[in-house]
mmCIF file with all atom_site columns, C-alpha atoms in Angstrom:
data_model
loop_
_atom_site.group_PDB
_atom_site.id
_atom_site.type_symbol
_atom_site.label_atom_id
_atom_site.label_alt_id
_atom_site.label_comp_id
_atom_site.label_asym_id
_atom_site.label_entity_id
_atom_site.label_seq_id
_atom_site.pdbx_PDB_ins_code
_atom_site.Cartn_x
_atom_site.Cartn_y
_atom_site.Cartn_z
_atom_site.occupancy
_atom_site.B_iso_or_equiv
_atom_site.pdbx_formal_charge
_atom_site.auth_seq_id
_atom_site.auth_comp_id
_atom_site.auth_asym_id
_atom_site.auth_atom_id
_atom_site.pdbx_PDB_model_num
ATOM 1   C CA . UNK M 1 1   ? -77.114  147.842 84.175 1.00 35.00 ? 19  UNK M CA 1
ATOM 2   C CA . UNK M 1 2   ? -76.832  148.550 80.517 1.00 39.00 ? 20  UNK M CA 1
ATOM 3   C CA . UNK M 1 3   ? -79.636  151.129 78.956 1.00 49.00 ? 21  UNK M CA 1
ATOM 4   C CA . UNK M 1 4   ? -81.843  150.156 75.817 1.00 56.00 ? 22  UNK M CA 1
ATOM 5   C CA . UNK M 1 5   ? -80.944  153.503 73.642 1.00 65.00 ? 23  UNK M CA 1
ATOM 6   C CA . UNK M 1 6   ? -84.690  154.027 72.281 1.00 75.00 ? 24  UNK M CA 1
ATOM 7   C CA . UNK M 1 7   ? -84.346  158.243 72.830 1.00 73.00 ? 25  UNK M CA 1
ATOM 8   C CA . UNK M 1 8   ? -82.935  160.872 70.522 1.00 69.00 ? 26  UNK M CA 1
ATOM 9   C CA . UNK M 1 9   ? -79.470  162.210 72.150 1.00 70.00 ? 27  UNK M CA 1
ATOM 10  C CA . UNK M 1 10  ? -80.082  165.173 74.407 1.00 65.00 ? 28  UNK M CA 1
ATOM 11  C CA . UNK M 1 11  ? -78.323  167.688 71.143 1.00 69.00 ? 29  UNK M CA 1
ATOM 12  C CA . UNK M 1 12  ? -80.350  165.850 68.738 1.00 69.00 ? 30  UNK M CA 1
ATOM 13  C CA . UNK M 1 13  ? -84.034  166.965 70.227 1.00 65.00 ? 31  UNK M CA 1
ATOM 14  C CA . UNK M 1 14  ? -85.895  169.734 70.495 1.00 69.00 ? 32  UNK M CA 1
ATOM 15  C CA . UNK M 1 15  ? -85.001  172.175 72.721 1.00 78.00 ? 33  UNK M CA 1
ATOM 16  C CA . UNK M 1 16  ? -88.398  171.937 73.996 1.00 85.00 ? 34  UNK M CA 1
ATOM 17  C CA . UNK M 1 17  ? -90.834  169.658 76.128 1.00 90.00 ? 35  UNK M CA 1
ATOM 18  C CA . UNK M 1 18  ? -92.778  167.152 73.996 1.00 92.00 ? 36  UNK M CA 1
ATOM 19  C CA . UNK M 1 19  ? -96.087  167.683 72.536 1.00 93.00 ? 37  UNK M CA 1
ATOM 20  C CA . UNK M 1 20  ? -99.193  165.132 72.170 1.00 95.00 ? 38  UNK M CA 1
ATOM 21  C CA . UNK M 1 21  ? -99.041  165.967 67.846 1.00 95.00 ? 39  UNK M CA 1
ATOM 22  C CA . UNK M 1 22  ? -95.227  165.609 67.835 1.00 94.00 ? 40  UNK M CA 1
ATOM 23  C CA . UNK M 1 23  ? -93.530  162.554 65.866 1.00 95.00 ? 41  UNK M CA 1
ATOM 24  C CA . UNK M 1 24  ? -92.271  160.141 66.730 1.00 95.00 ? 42  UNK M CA 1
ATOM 25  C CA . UNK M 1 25  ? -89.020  161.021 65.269 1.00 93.00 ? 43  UNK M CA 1
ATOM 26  C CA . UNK M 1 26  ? -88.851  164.557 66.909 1.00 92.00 ? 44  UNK M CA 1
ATOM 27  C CA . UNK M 1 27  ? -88.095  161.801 70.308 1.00 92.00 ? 45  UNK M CA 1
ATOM 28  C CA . UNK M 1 28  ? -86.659  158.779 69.003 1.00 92.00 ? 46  UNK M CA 1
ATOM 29  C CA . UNK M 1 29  ? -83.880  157.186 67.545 1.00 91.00 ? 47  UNK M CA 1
ATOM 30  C CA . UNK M 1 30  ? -84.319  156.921 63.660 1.00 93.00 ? 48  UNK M CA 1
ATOM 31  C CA . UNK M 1 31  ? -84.780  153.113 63.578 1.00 94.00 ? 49  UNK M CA 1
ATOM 32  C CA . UNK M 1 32  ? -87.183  152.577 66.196 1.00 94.00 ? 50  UNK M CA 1
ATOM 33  C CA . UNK M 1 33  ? -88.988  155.660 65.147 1.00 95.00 ? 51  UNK M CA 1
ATOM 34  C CA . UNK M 1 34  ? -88.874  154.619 61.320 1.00 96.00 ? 52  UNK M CA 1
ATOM 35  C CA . UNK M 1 35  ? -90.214  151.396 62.897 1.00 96.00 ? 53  UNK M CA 1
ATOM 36  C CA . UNK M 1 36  ? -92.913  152.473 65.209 1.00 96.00 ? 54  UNK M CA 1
ATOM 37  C CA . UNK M 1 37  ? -94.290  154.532 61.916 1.00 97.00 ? 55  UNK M CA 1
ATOM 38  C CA . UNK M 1 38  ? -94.315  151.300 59.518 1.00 96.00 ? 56  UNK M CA 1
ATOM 39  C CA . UNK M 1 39  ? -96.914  150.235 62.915 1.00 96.00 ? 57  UNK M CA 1
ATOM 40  C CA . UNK M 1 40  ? -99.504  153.157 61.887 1.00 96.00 ? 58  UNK M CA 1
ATOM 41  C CA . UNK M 1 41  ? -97.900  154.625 65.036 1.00 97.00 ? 59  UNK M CA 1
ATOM 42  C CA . UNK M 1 42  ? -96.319  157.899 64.185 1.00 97.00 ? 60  UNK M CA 1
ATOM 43  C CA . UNK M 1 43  ? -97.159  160.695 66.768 1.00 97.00 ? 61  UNK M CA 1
ATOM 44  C CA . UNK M 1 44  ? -97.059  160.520 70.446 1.00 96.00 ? 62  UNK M CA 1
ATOM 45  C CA . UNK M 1 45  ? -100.508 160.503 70.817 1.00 97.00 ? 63  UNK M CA 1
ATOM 46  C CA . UNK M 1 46  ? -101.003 157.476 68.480 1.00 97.00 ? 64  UNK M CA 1
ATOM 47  C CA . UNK M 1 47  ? -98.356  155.490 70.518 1.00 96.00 ? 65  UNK M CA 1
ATOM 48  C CA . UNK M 1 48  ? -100.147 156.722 73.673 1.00 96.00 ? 66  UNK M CA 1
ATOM 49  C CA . UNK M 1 49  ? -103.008 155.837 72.253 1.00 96.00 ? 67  UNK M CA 1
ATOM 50  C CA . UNK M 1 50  ? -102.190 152.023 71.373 1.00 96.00 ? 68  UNK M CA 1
ATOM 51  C CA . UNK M 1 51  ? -100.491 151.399 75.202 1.00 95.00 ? 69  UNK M CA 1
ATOM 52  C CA . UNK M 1 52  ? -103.675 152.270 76.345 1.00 95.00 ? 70  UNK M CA 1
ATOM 53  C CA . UNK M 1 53  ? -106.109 150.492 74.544 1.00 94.00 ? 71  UNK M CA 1
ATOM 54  C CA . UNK M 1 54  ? -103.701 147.234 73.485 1.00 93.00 ? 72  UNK M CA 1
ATOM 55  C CA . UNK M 1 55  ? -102.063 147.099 77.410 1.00 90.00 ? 73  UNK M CA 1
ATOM 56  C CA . UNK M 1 56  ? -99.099  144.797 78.132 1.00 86.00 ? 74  UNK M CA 1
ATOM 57  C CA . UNK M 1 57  ? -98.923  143.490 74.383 1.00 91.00 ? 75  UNK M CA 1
ATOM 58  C CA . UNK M 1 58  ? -98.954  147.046 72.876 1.00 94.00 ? 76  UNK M CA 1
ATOM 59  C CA . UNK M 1 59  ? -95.763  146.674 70.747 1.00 94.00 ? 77  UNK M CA 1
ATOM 60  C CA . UNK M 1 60  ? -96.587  143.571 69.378 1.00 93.00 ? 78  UNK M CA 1
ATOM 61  C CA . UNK M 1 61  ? -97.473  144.951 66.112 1.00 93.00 ? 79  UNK M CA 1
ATOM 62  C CA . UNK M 1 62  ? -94.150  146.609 66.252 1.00 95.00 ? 80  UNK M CA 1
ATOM 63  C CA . UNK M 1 63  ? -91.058  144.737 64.202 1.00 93.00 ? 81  UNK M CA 1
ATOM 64  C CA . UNK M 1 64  ? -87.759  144.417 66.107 1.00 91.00 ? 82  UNK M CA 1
ATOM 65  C CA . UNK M 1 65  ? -89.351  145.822 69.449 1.00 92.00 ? 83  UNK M CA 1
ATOM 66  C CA . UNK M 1 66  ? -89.363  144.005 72.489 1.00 92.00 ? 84  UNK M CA 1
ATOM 67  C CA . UNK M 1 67  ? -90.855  144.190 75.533 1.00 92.00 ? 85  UNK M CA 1
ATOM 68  C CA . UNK M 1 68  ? -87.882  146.288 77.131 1.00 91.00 ? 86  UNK M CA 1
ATOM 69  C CA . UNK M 1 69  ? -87.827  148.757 74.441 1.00 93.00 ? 87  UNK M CA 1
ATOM 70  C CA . UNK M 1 70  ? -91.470  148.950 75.063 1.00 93.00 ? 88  UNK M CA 1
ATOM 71  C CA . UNK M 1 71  ? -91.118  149.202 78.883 1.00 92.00 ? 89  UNK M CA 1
ATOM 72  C CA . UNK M 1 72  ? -88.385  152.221 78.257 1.00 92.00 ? 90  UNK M CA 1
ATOM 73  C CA . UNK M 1 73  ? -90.918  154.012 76.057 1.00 94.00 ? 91  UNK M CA 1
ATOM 74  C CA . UNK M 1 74  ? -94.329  153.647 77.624 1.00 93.00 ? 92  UNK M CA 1
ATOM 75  C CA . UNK M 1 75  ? -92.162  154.975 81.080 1.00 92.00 ? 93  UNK M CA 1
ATOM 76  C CA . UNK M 1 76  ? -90.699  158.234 79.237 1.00 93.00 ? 94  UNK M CA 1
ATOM 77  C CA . UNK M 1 77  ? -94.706  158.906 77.807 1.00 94.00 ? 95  UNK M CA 1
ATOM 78  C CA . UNK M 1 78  ? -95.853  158.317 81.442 1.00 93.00 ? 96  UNK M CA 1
ATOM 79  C CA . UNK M 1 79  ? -93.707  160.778 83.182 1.00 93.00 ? 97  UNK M CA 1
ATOM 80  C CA . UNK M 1 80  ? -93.962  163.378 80.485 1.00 93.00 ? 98  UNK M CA 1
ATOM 81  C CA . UNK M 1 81  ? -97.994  163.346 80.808 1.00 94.00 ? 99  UNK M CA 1
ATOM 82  C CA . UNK M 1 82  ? -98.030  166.336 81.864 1.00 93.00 ? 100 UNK M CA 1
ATOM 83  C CA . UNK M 1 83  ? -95.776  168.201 79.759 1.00 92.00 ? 101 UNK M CA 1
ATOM 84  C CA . UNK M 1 84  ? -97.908  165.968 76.621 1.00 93.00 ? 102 UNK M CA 1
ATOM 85  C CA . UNK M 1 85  ? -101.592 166.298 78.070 1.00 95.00 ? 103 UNK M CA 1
ATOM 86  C CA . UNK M 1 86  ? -101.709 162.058 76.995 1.00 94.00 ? 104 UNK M CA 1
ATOM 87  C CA . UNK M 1 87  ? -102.823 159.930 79.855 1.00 93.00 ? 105 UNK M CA 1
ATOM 88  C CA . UNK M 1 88  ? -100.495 156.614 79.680 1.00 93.00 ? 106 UNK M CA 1
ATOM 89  C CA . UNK M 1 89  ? -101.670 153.967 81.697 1.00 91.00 ? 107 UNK M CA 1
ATOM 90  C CA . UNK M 1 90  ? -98.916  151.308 81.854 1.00 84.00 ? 108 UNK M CA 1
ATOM 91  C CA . UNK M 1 91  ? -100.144 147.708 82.726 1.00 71.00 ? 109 UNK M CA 1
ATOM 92  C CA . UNK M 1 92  ? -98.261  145.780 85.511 1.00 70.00 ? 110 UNK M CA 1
ATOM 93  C CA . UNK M 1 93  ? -96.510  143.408 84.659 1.00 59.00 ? 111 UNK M CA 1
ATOM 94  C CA . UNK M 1 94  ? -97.659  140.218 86.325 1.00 51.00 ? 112 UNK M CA 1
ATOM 95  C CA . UNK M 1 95  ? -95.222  137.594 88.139 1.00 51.00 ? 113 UNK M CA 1
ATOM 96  C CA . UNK M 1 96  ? -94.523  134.289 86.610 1.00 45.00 ? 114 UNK M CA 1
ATOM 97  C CA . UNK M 1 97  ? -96.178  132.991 89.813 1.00 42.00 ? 115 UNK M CA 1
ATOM 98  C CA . UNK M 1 98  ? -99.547  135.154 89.785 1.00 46.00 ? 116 UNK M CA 1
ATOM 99  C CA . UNK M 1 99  ? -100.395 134.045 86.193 1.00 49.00 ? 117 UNK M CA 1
ATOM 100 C CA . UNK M 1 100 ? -103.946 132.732 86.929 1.00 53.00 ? 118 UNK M CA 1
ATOM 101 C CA . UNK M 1 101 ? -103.224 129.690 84.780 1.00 53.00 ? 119 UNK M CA 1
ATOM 102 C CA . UNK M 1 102 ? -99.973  129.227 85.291 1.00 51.00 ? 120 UNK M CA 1
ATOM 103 C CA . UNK M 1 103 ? -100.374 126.226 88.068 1.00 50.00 ? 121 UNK M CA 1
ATOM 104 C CA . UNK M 1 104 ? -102.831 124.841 85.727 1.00 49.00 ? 122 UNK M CA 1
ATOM 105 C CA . UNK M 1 105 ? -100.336 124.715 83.078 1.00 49.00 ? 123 UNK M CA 1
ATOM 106 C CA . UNK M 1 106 ? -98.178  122.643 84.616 1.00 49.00 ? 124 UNK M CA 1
ATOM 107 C CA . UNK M 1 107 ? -100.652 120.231 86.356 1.00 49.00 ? 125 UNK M CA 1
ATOM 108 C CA . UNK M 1 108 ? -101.990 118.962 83.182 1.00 50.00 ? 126 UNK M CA 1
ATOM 109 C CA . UNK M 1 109 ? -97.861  117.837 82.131 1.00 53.00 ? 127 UNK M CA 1
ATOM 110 C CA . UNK M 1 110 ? -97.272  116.257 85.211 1.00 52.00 ? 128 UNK M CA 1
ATOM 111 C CA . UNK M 1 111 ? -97.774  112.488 85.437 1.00 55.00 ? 129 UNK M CA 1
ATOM 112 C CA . UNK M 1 112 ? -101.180 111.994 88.265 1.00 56.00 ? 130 UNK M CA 1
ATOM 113 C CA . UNK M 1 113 ? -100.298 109.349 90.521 1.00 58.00 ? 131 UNK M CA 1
ATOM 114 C CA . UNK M 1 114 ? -102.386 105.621 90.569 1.00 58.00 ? 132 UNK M CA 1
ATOM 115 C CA . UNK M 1 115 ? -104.555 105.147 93.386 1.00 61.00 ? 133 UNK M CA 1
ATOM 116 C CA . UNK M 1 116 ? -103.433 101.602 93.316 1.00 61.00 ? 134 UNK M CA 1
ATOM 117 C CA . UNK M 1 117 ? -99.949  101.139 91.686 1.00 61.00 ? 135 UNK M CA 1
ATOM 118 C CA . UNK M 1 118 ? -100.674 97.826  90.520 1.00 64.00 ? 136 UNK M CA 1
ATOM 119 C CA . UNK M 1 119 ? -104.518 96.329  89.632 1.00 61.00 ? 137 UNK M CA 1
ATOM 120 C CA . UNK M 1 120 ? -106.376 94.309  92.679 1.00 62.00 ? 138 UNK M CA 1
ATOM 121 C CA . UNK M 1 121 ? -105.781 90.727  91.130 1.00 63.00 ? 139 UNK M CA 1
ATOM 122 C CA . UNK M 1 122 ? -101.584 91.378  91.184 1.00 57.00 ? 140 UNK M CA 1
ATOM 123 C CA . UNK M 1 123 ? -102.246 91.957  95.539 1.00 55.00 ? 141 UNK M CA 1
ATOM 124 C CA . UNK M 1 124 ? -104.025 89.139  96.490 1.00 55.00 ? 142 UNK M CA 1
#
């Protein structure tokens, strides 16, 4: 399984646990820091911050970042809460199949079958 690279290599960070008023450069790799900055998102506890309040669509806002970038980052915040004092709170991420519209969806494409295939006076 190939890795997204989204952190800092190990002799390029702090020798030190991350902290909530840290930037977001201290952690991450230049672009995607640079990146998550042009999003008004440059300290941990402003990226915290937006996963919390924006949920599952948090890096929208955030050019060239996808959802498994976003899934790599919002994990390394959540496991370092303690060490940060920020409370992440990562949304599930829902199955194609419990969408609440998703059978909806697809009814309204599908062709509804005729009662009657053909009108009374074609029967008789």
């Amino acid at each position: 399984m190939m890795q997204v690279a989204v952190l800092r290599a190990d002799d390029e960070r702090p020798p030190r646990a991350p902290q909530a008023g840290d930037g977001v450069a201290e952690w991450f790799e230049p672009m995607l820091a640079g990146r998550l900055v042009q999003a008004g998102l440059p300290t941990l506890a402003a990226l915290a911050g937006r996963i919390n309040e924006a949920g599952s669509r948090w890096w929208y806002p955030v050019r060239g970042l996808g959802a498994t970038k976003a899934a790599r980052i919002g994990e390394w915040l959540q496991a370092r809460q303690g060490e940060t004092g920020l409370a992440v709170r990562l949304p599930a991420r829902p199955a194609q199949a419990q969408r609440p519209h998703a059978a909806r969806d697809l009814a309204w494409r599908a062709p509804r079958p005729a009662a009657h295939p053909f009108p009374p006076s074609f029967t008789t």
